[in-house]
Amino acid sequence: MVAETPSKLVEAVVAILQKILSEIVPKNPVVIGLSGGSMVQVLTDAFPKIETFDWSRAKFIFCDERIVPLDDSDSNFGAFKKNLIPAMAGKIAENQFLTIDPSLNPVDCAKDYEKRLLESSNVGSALPILDILLLGLGPDGHTCSLFPGHQLLKESSVSVAPIENSPKPPAERITLTIPAVNSAENVVFVTTGASKSAVIKEILTDTNSQLPGALVKPTSGSLFWIVDKAAVSEMDMENIQKMEL
Ligand code: 6PG
C-alpha cells in the first residue's frame, strides 16, 4: 500500500492491523513484535484508532532492543512507555511488554529473552510463532538489528541473537533472527522517506537481493508493505501496480 500522506499511512496501518487482528482465531495472548525508530510514533497514532480489538489480549515483544536501561532515551521499550502507553491509557499496560533484562551482557541478554519469548508464545520447531511483526527498514536495508553483510544473517540456531557491533548506535542489542522473523504469521513493513527508496527498489524487484529486508520471506505467513510515495520514488508505476503495493 502506497500512502499519499502521513495520515493516510496511519490509516493504512490501522486497516491492515484491524484486518489481521479480526482474522486471528480466538487465542491469548496475541503476540505482536515491535520495532523502534519511527515505528513508535506511527503505532502511537494508529493503535487508538483500532477499536475492535481487546488490547488486553496483546503481548508485546521486541523485534530488536537496544541493551540500555529501560528508561534510557535509546530504549525501544522506553519509547513505547513514554508515547504509546499513555495514548492507550486503560487499554494497554506496561506488564504486557516483554522487556529485556538490560543488566545482562548481550549474550546472556539474548538467551534470557529467547527463553522468556518461547515461554510466552506458540512454539513450532523451537521457533516462536509470532502473530504479527511490525518491521522498520533502514536506509542500508537493515531490519530488526540485522545489518547487511553481518554474520548474524546466517544465524539459524536461535530465535534471538546478541549483536555487539551494531552499525546503528547503540552498538549492543538483541534481535530476532531471520528464521524467527520468517516463522511469523504476519509481517508488516512500515517504511517512509526517500532515504529508503534505493533499498526498497532492490528488495522488491531483485529476487537475488541479500539485503536483510529481502531475506524476510515468511515461510507460511503473510507479508505486507506499507510505504509512502517517497519510499517508492525509484520504482516505476508499472512495478508498483503489478505488486499491488
Ligand atoms: C531499532 C529498529 C530498527 C528500525 C530501523 C528503521 O530499534 O533501531 O528496530 O530496525 O526499525 O532502523 O528505523 P526508522 O523507521 O526510524 O528509519
PDB file of C-alpha atoms and ligand atoms in Angstrom:
ATOM      1  CA  MET A   1       0.000   0.000   0.000  1.00  0.00           C
ATOM      2  CA  VAL A   2       1.442   3.376  -1.021  1.00  0.00           C
ATOM      3  CA  ALA A   3       0.156   6.173   1.211  1.00  0.00           C
ATOM      4  CA  GLU A   4      -0.129   9.723  -0.158  1.00  0.00           C
ATOM      5  CA  THR A   5       0.182  11.483   3.210  1.00  0.00           C
ATOM      6  CA  PRO A   6       1.363  10.664   6.756  1.00  0.00           C
ATOM      7  CA  SER A   7      -2.246  10.449   7.944  1.00  0.00           C
ATOM      8  CA  LYS A   8      -3.119   8.052   5.099  1.00  0.00           C
ATOM      9  CA  LEU A   9      -0.143   5.940   6.169  1.00  0.00           C
ATOM     10  CA  VAL A  10      -1.521   5.722   9.700  1.00  0.00           C
ATOM     11  CA  GLU A  11      -4.957   4.826   8.235  1.00  0.00           C
ATOM     12  CA  ALA A  12      -3.325   2.051   6.212  1.00  0.00           C
ATOM     13  CA  VAL A  13      -1.618   0.674   9.326  1.00  0.00           C
ATOM     14  CA  VAL A  14      -4.958   0.767  11.163  1.00  0.00           C
ATOM     15  CA  ALA A  15      -6.718  -1.029   8.292  1.00  0.00           C
ATOM     16  CA  ILE A  16      -4.167  -3.803   7.955  1.00  0.00           C
ATOM     17  CA  LEU A  17      -3.902  -4.394  11.704  1.00  0.00           C
ATOM     18  CA  GLN A  18      -7.673  -4.421  12.063  1.00  0.00           C
ATOM     19  CA  LYS A  19      -7.940  -6.994   9.295  1.00  0.00           C
ATOM     20  CA  ILE A  20      -5.184  -9.216  10.716  1.00  0.00           C
ATOM     21  CA  LEU A  21      -6.471  -8.968  14.294  1.00  0.00           C
ATOM     22  CA  SER A  22     -10.011  -9.833  13.226  1.00  0.00           C
ATOM     23  CA  GLU A  23      -8.769 -12.943  11.432  1.00  0.00           C
ATOM     24  CA  ILE A  24      -6.688 -14.275  14.320  1.00  0.00           C
ATOM     25  CA  VAL A  25      -8.595 -17.146  15.845  1.00  0.00           C
ATOM     26  CA  PRO A  26      -9.544 -16.518  19.470  1.00  0.00           C
ATOM     27  CA  LYS A  27      -6.292 -17.015  21.327  1.00  0.00           C
ATOM     28  CA  ASN A  28      -4.480 -15.487  24.225  1.00  0.00           C
ATOM     29  CA  PRO A  29      -2.054 -13.893  24.037  1.00  0.00           C
ATOM     30  CA  VAL A  30      -1.841 -12.399  20.573  1.00  0.00           C
ATOM     31  CA  VAL A  31       1.901 -11.816  20.263  1.00  0.00           C
ATOM     32  CA  ILE A  32       2.892  -8.619  18.484  1.00  0.00           C
ATOM     33  CA  GLY A  33       6.527  -7.785  17.710  1.00  0.00           C
ATOM     34  CA  LEU A  34       7.506  -4.129  17.807  1.00  0.00           C
ATOM     35  CA  SER A  35      10.390  -2.269  16.167  1.00  0.00           C
ATOM     36  CA  GLY A  36      11.905   1.004  17.294  1.00  0.00           C
ATOM     37  CA  GLY A  37      12.676   4.242  15.458  1.00  0.00           C
ATOM     38  CA  SER A  38       9.827   5.893  13.558  1.00  0.00           C
ATOM     39  CA  MET A  39       7.524   2.922  14.270  1.00  0.00           C
ATOM     40  CA  VAL A  40       6.870   4.203  17.792  1.00  0.00           C
ATOM     41  CA  GLN A  41       5.064   7.325  16.577  1.00  0.00           C
ATOM     42  CA  VAL A  42       3.198   5.515  13.794  1.00  0.00           C
ATOM     43  CA  LEU A  43       1.801   2.989  16.281  1.00  0.00           C
ATOM     44  CA  THR A  44       1.082   5.676  18.869  1.00  0.00           C
ATOM     45  CA  ASP A  45      -1.098   7.339  16.213  1.00  0.00           C
ATOM     46  CA  ALA A  46      -2.599   4.095  14.884  1.00  0.00           C
ATOM     47  CA  PHE A  47      -3.441   1.960  17.937  1.00  0.00           C
ATOM     48  CA  PRO A  48      -6.017   4.346  19.478  1.00  0.00           C
ATOM     49  CA  LYS A  49      -7.954   4.146  16.182  1.00  0.00           C
ATOM     50  CA  ILE A  50      -8.267   0.358  16.417  1.00  0.00           C
ATOM     51  CA  GLU A  51     -11.398  -0.039  18.466  1.00  0.00           C
ATOM     52  CA  THR A  52     -12.476  -3.527  17.512  1.00  0.00           C
ATOM     53  CA  PHE A  53      -9.689  -5.352  19.383  1.00  0.00           C
ATOM     54  CA  ASP A  54      -9.486  -6.113  23.089  1.00  0.00           C
ATOM     55  CA  TRP A  55      -5.949  -4.895  23.697  1.00  0.00           C
ATOM     56  CA  SER A  56      -5.691  -6.782  26.998  1.00  0.00           C
ATOM     57  CA  ARG A  57      -5.188  -9.893  24.812  1.00  0.00           C
ATOM     58  CA  ALA A  58      -1.971  -8.497  23.343  1.00  0.00           C
ATOM     59  CA  LYS A  59       1.525  -9.410  24.432  1.00  0.00           C
ATOM     60  CA  PHE A  60       4.185  -7.113  23.004  1.00  0.00           C
ATOM     61  CA  ILE A  61       7.670  -8.334  22.295  1.00  0.00           C
ATOM     62  CA  PHE A  62      10.584  -6.521  20.684  1.00  0.00           C
ATOM     63  CA  CYS A  63      11.819  -7.463  17.215  1.00  0.00           C
ATOM     64  CA  ASP A  64      15.004  -5.855  18.423  1.00  0.00           C
ATOM     65  CA  GLU A  65      16.003  -3.944  21.511  1.00  0.00           C
ATOM     66  CA  ARG A  66      18.967  -1.843  22.478  1.00  0.00           C
ATOM     67  CA  ILE A  67      20.771  -3.037  25.630  1.00  0.00           C
ATOM     68  CA  VAL A  68      20.399   0.108  27.688  1.00  0.00           C
ATOM     69  CA  PRO A  69      18.396   0.782  30.863  1.00  0.00           C
ATOM     70  CA  LEU A  70      14.660   0.627  30.191  1.00  0.00           C
ATOM     71  CA  ASP A  71      14.269   4.330  30.975  1.00  0.00           C
ATOM     72  CA  ASP A  72      17.155   5.362  28.685  1.00  0.00           C
ATOM     73  CA  SER A  73      16.137   7.512  25.722  1.00  0.00           C
ATOM     74  CA  ASP A  74      17.602   4.818  23.420  1.00  0.00           C
ATOM     75  CA  SER A  75      15.418   2.032  24.837  1.00  0.00           C
ATOM     76  CA  ASN A  76      12.691   0.887  22.448  1.00  0.00           C
ATOM     77  CA  PHE A  77      10.548  -0.147  25.401  1.00  0.00           C
ATOM     78  CA  GLY A  78      11.216   3.262  26.972  1.00  0.00           C
ATOM     79  CA  ALA A  79       9.941   4.975  23.822  1.00  0.00           C
ATOM     80  CA  PHE A  80       6.725   2.901  23.792  1.00  0.00           C
ATOM     81  CA  LYS A  81       6.276   3.522  27.517  1.00  0.00           C
ATOM     82  CA  LYS A  82       6.614   7.259  27.007  1.00  0.00           C
ATOM     83  CA  ASN A  83       4.416   7.511  23.917  1.00  0.00           C
ATOM     84  CA  LEU A  84       2.171   4.530  23.193  1.00  0.00           C
ATOM     85  CA  ILE A  85       1.159   3.518  26.725  1.00  0.00           C
ATOM     86  CA  PRO A  86      -0.214   6.994  27.631  1.00  0.00           C
ATOM     87  CA  ALA A  87      -2.012   7.143  24.258  1.00  0.00           C
ATOM     88  CA  MET A  88      -3.637   3.784  25.110  1.00  0.00           C
ATOM     89  CA  ALA A  89      -4.283   4.566  28.793  1.00  0.00           C
ATOM     90  CA  GLY A  90      -6.571   1.981  30.363  1.00  0.00           C
ATOM     91  CA  LYS A  91      -6.207  -0.324  27.356  1.00  0.00           C
ATOM     92  CA  ILE A  92      -2.536  -1.326  27.286  1.00  0.00           C
ATOM     93  CA  ALA A  93      -0.452  -1.728  30.440  1.00  0.00           C
ATOM     94  CA  GLU A  94       3.290  -1.880  30.965  1.00  0.00           C
ATOM     95  CA  ASN A  95       3.178  -5.540  32.067  1.00  0.00           C
ATOM     96  CA  GLN A  96       2.010  -6.550  28.575  1.00  0.00           C
ATOM     97  CA  PHE A  97       5.516  -5.809  27.226  1.00  0.00           C
ATOM     98  CA  LEU A  98       8.196  -8.490  27.316  1.00  0.00           C
ATOM     99  CA  THR A  99      11.192  -6.318  28.188  1.00  0.00           C
ATOM    100  CA  ILE A 100      14.850  -7.313  28.115  1.00  0.00           C
ATOM    101  CA  ASP A 101      16.979  -7.578  31.243  1.00  0.00           C
ATOM    102  CA  PRO A 102      19.488  -4.800  30.494  1.00  0.00           C
ATOM    103  CA  SER A 103      21.711  -5.785  33.427  1.00  0.00           C
ATOM    104  CA  LEU A 104      22.887  -8.824  31.437  1.00  0.00           C
ATOM    105  CA  ASN A 105      25.699  -8.896  28.882  1.00  0.00           C
ATOM    106  CA  PRO A 106      24.488  -9.180  25.245  1.00  0.00           C
ATOM    107  CA  VAL A 107      24.974 -12.964  25.031  1.00  0.00           C
ATOM    108  CA  ASP A 108      23.071 -13.679  28.247  1.00  0.00           C
ATOM    109  CA  CYS A 109      20.510 -10.996  27.495  1.00  0.00           C
ATOM    110  CA  ALA A 110      19.638 -12.676  24.176  1.00  0.00           C
ATOM    111  CA  LYS A 111      19.457 -16.147  25.790  1.00  0.00           C
ATOM    112  CA  ASP A 112      17.268 -14.864  28.599  1.00  0.00           C
ATOM    113  CA  TYR A 113      14.969 -13.026  26.166  1.00  0.00           C
ATOM    114  CA  GLU A 114      14.682 -16.057  23.889  1.00  0.00           C
ATOM    115  CA  LYS A 115      13.751 -18.261  26.858  1.00  0.00           C
ATOM    116  CA  ARG A 116      11.009 -15.895  28.025  1.00  0.00           C
ATOM    117  CA  LEU A 117       9.820 -15.332  24.441  1.00  0.00           C
ATOM    118  CA  LEU A 118       9.435 -19.072  23.884  1.00  0.00           C
ATOM    119  CA  GLU A 119       7.511 -19.349  27.161  1.00  0.00           C
ATOM    120  CA  SER A 120       5.045 -16.673  26.141  1.00  0.00           C
ATOM    121  CA  SER A 121       4.331 -17.627  22.525  1.00  0.00           C
ATOM    122  CA  ASN A 122       3.283 -20.629  20.488  1.00  0.00           C
ATOM    123  CA  VAL A 123       6.293 -22.685  19.565  1.00  0.00           C
ATOM    124  CA  GLY A 124       6.808 -24.515  16.308  1.00  0.00           C
ATOM    125  CA  SER A 125      10.077 -26.463  15.818  1.00  0.00           C
ATOM    126  CA  ALA A 126      11.775 -24.462  18.585  1.00  0.00           C
ATOM    127  CA  LEU A 127      10.904 -21.157  16.953  1.00  0.00           C
ATOM    128  CA  PRO A 128       8.331 -18.781  18.398  1.00  0.00           C
ATOM    129  CA  ILE A 129       5.277 -18.371  16.161  1.00  0.00           C
ATOM    130  CA  LEU A 130       4.623 -14.669  16.445  1.00  0.00           C
ATOM    131  CA  ASP A 131       1.242 -13.386  15.304  1.00  0.00           C
ATOM    132  CA  ILE A 132       2.281 -10.004  13.944  1.00  0.00           C
ATOM    133  CA  LEU A 133       5.701  -8.446  13.417  1.00  0.00           C
ATOM    134  CA  LEU A 134       5.883  -4.734  12.722  1.00  0.00           C
ATOM    135  CA  LEU A 135       9.168  -4.095  10.992  1.00  0.00           C
ATOM    136  CA  GLY A 136      11.026  -0.948  10.021  1.00  0.00           C
ATOM    137  CA  LEU A 137      13.675  -0.731   7.328  1.00  0.00           C
ATOM    138  CA  GLY A 138      16.903   1.274   7.471  1.00  0.00           C
ATOM    139  CA  PRO A 139      18.397   3.179   4.519  1.00  0.00           C
ATOM    140  CA  ASP A 140      21.019   0.400   4.268  1.00  0.00           C
ATOM    141  CA  GLY A 141      18.310  -2.284   4.062  1.00  0.00           C
ATOM    142  CA  HIS A 142      18.596  -3.458   7.688  1.00  0.00           C
ATOM    143  CA  THR A 143      15.577  -4.642   9.581  1.00  0.00           C
ATOM    144  CA  CYS A 144      15.348  -5.618  13.265  1.00  0.00           C
ATOM    145  CA  SER A 145      19.074  -5.353  14.183  1.00  0.00           C
ATOM    146  CA  LEU A 146      20.050  -7.490  11.200  1.00  0.00           C
ATOM    147  CA  PHE A 147      22.524  -5.491   9.139  1.00  0.00           C
ATOM    148  CA  PRO A 148      23.751  -6.030   5.542  1.00  0.00           C
ATOM    149  CA  GLY A 149      26.689  -8.414   5.280  1.00  0.00           C
ATOM    150  CA  HIS A 150      26.631  -9.197   9.013  1.00  0.00           C
ATOM    151  CA  GLN A 151      27.261 -12.801  10.091  1.00  0.00           C
ATOM    152  CA  LEU A 152      24.005 -12.709  12.085  1.00  0.00           C
ATOM    153  CA  LEU A 153      22.101 -13.008   8.819  1.00  0.00           C
ATOM    154  CA  LYS A 154      23.231 -16.646   8.731  1.00  0.00           C
ATOM    155  CA  GLU A 155      22.222 -17.382  12.347  1.00  0.00           C
ATOM    156  CA  SER A 156      19.782 -20.244  12.301  1.00  0.00           C
ATOM    157  CA  SER A 157      20.320 -21.995  15.633  1.00  0.00           C
ATOM    158  CA  VAL A 158      18.492 -19.465  17.826  1.00  0.00           C
ATOM    159  CA  SER A 159      15.492 -17.170  17.505  1.00  0.00           C
ATOM    160  CA  VAL A 160      17.017 -14.268  19.451  1.00  0.00           C
ATOM    161  CA  ALA A 161      20.669 -13.317  18.982  1.00  0.00           C
ATOM    162  CA  PRO A 162      23.024 -10.773  20.519  1.00  0.00           C
ATOM    163  CA  ILE A 163      24.813  -8.136  18.460  1.00  0.00           C
ATOM    164  CA  GLU A 164      27.689  -6.189  19.959  1.00  0.00           C
ATOM    165  CA  ASN A 165      28.753  -4.137  16.949  1.00  0.00           C
ATOM    166  CA  SER A 166      25.546  -2.684  15.534  1.00  0.00           C
ATOM    167  CA  PRO A 167      26.435  -0.041  12.910  1.00  0.00           C
ATOM    168  CA  LYS A 168      23.353   1.874  14.087  1.00  0.00           C
ATOM    169  CA  PRO A 169      24.011   3.017  17.655  1.00  0.00           C
ATOM    170  CA  PRO A 170      23.762   1.909  20.359  1.00  0.00           C
ATOM    171  CA  ALA A 171      26.147  -0.928  19.475  1.00  0.00           C
ATOM    172  CA  GLU A 172      24.832  -3.577  21.884  1.00  0.00           C
ATOM    173  CA  ARG A 173      21.451  -5.031  21.059  1.00  0.00           C
ATOM    174  CA  ILE A 174      19.451  -8.196  20.798  1.00  0.00           C
ATOM    175  CA  THR A 175      17.487  -9.090  17.694  1.00  0.00           C
ATOM    176  CA  LEU A 176      15.147 -11.701  16.307  1.00  0.00           C
ATOM    177  CA  THR A 177      16.958 -13.832  13.741  1.00  0.00           C
ATOM    178  CA  ILE A 178      15.800 -14.371  10.153  1.00  0.00           C
ATOM    179  CA  PRO A 179      14.258 -17.829  10.908  1.00  0.00           C
ATOM    180  CA  ALA A 180      12.280 -16.330  13.808  1.00  0.00           C
ATOM    181  CA  VAL A 181      11.070 -13.448  11.635  1.00  0.00           C
ATOM    182  CA  ASN A 182      10.097 -15.837   8.861  1.00  0.00           C
ATOM    183  CA  SER A 183       8.102 -18.038  11.250  1.00  0.00           C
ATOM    184  CA  ALA A 184       5.690 -15.203  11.959  1.00  0.00           C
ATOM    185  CA  GLU A 185       2.083 -15.417  10.777  1.00  0.00           C
ATOM    186  CA  ASN A 186       2.023 -11.804   9.574  1.00  0.00           C
ATOM    187  CA  VAL A 187       4.923  -9.470   8.842  1.00  0.00           C
ATOM    188  CA  VAL A 188       4.157  -5.818   8.180  1.00  0.00           C
ATOM    189  CA  PHE A 189       6.880  -3.437   6.971  1.00  0.00           C
ATOM    190  CA  VAL A 190       6.114   0.224   7.596  1.00  0.00           C
ATOM    191  CA  THR A 191       8.659   2.369   5.790  1.00  0.00           C
ATOM    192  CA  THR A 192       8.773   6.009   4.789  1.00  0.00           C
ATOM    193  CA  GLY A 193      11.140   8.507   3.216  1.00  0.00           C
ATOM    194  CA  ALA A 194      13.323   8.908   0.149  1.00  0.00           C
ATOM    195  CA  SER A 195      16.392   7.654   2.041  1.00  0.00           C
ATOM    196  CA  LYS A 196      14.885   4.151   1.799  1.00  0.00           C
ATOM    197  CA  SER A 197      13.918   4.320  -1.891  1.00  0.00           C
ATOM    198  CA  ALA A 198      17.020   2.584  -3.318  1.00  0.00           C
ATOM    199  CA  VAL A 199      16.871  -0.360  -0.916  1.00  0.00           C
ATOM    200  CA  ILE A 200      13.104  -0.724  -1.292  1.00  0.00           C
ATOM    201  CA  LYS A 201      13.520  -0.896  -5.049  1.00  0.00           C
ATOM    202  CA  GLU A 202      16.184  -3.595  -4.662  1.00  0.00           C
ATOM    203  CA  ILE A 203      14.212  -5.584  -2.096  1.00  0.00           C
ATOM    204  CA  LEU A 204      11.003  -5.535  -4.119  1.00  0.00           C
ATOM    205  CA  THR A 205      12.450  -6.090  -7.564  1.00  0.00           C
ATOM    206  CA  ASP A 206      15.681  -8.098  -7.204  1.00  0.00           C
ATOM    207  CA  THR A 207      14.876 -11.669  -6.247  1.00  0.00           C
ATOM    208  CA  ASN A 208      18.570 -12.317  -5.542  1.00  0.00           C
ATOM    209  CA  SER A 209      18.995  -9.428  -3.136  1.00  0.00           C
ATOM    210  CA  GLN A 210      20.772 -10.386   0.074  1.00  0.00           C
ATOM    211  CA  LEU A 211      19.740  -7.240   1.920  1.00  0.00           C
ATOM    212  CA  PRO A 212      18.270  -8.133   5.325  1.00  0.00           C
ATOM    213  CA  GLY A 213      14.878  -6.749   4.294  1.00  0.00           C
ATOM    214  CA  ALA A 214      14.919  -9.044   1.250  1.00  0.00           C
ATOM    215  CA  LEU A 215      15.552 -12.104   3.411  1.00  0.00           C
ATOM    216  CA  VAL A 216      12.201 -11.553   5.106  1.00  0.00           C
ATOM    217  CA  LYS A 217      10.056 -14.193   3.402  1.00  0.00           C
ATOM    218  CA  PRO A 218       7.513 -15.665   5.811  1.00  0.00           C
ATOM    219  CA  THR A 219       7.526 -19.453   5.494  1.00  0.00           C
ATOM    220  CA  SER A 220       3.769 -19.794   5.611  1.00  0.00           C
ATOM    221  CA  GLY A 221       2.670 -16.388   6.849  1.00  0.00           C
ATOM    222  CA  SER A 222       1.766 -13.196   5.005  1.00  0.00           C
ATOM    223  CA  LEU A 223       3.962 -10.218   4.154  1.00  0.00           C
ATOM    224  CA  PHE A 224       2.614  -6.678   3.846  1.00  0.00           C
ATOM    225  CA  TRP A 225       4.308  -3.423   2.855  1.00  0.00           C
ATOM    226  CA  ILE A 226       3.027  -0.009   3.859  1.00  0.00           C
ATOM    227  CA  VAL A 227       5.162   2.759   2.382  1.00  0.00           C
ATOM    228  CA  ASP A 228       4.863   6.407   1.452  1.00  0.00           C
ATOM    229  CA  LYS A 229       5.381   7.861  -2.024  1.00  0.00           C
ATOM    230  CA  ALA A 230       8.949   8.987  -1.269  1.00  0.00           C
ATOM    231  CA  ALA A 231       9.942   5.455  -0.264  1.00  0.00           C
ATOM    232  CA  VAL A 232       8.954   4.058  -3.675  1.00  0.00           C
ATOM    233  CA  SER A 233      10.097   7.063  -5.706  1.00  0.00           C
ATOM    234  CA  GLU A 234      12.760   4.987  -7.503  1.00  0.00           C
ATOM    235  CA  MET A 235      10.300   2.338  -8.646  1.00  0.00           C
ATOM    236  CA  ASP A 236       8.240   2.678 -11.796  1.00  0.00           C
ATOM    237  CA  MET A 237       4.481   2.843 -11.553  1.00  0.00           C
ATOM    238  CA  GLU A 238       4.036  -0.361 -13.539  1.00  0.00           C
ATOM    239  CA  ASN A 239       6.030  -2.339 -10.960  1.00  0.00           C
ATOM    240  CA  ILE A 240       4.197  -0.732  -8.072  1.00  0.00           C
ATOM    241  CA  GLN A 241       0.849  -1.669  -9.614  1.00  0.00           C
ATOM    242  CA  LYS A 242       1.976  -5.170 -10.520  1.00  0.00           C
ATOM    243  CA  MET A 243       2.967  -5.788  -6.913  1.00  0.00           C
ATOM    244  CA  GLU A 244      -0.344  -4.413  -5.744  1.00  0.00           C
ATOM    245  CA  LEU A 245       1.546  -2.233  -3.311  1.00  0.00           C
TER     246      LEU A 245
HETATM  247  C1  6PG B   1      15.829  -0.088  16.019  1.00  0.00           C
HETATM  248  C2  6PG B   1      14.961  -0.676  14.998  1.00  0.00           C
HETATM  249  C3  6PG B   1      15.414  -0.638  13.575  1.00  0.00           C
HETATM  250  C4  6PG B   1      14.479   0.319  12.852  1.00  0.00           C
HETATM  251  C5  6PG B   1      15.052   0.742  11.530  1.00  0.00           C
HETATM  252  C6  6PG B   1      14.197   1.770  10.841  1.00  0.00           C
HETATM  253  O1  6PG B   1      15.499  -0.265  17.170  1.00  0.00           O
HETATM  254  O2  6PG B   1      16.823   0.567  15.696  1.00  0.00           O
HETATM  255  O3  6PG B   1      14.056  -1.622  15.349  1.00  0.00           O
HETATM  256  O4  6PG B   1      15.440  -1.873  12.924  1.00  0.00           O
HETATM  257  O5  6PG B   1      13.221  -0.287  12.664  1.00  0.00           O
HETATM  258  O6  6PG B   1      16.323   1.296  11.763  1.00  0.00           O
HETATM  259  O7  6PG B   1      14.115   2.892  11.661  1.00  0.00           O
HETATM  260  P1  6PG B   1      13.311   4.175  11.167  1.00  0.00           P
HETATM  261  O8  6PG B   1      11.912   3.718  10.900  1.00  0.00           O
HETATM  262  O9  6PG B   1      13.396   5.136  12.328  1.00  0.00           O
HETATM  263  O10 6PG B   1      14.013   4.668   9.937  1.00  0.00           O
END
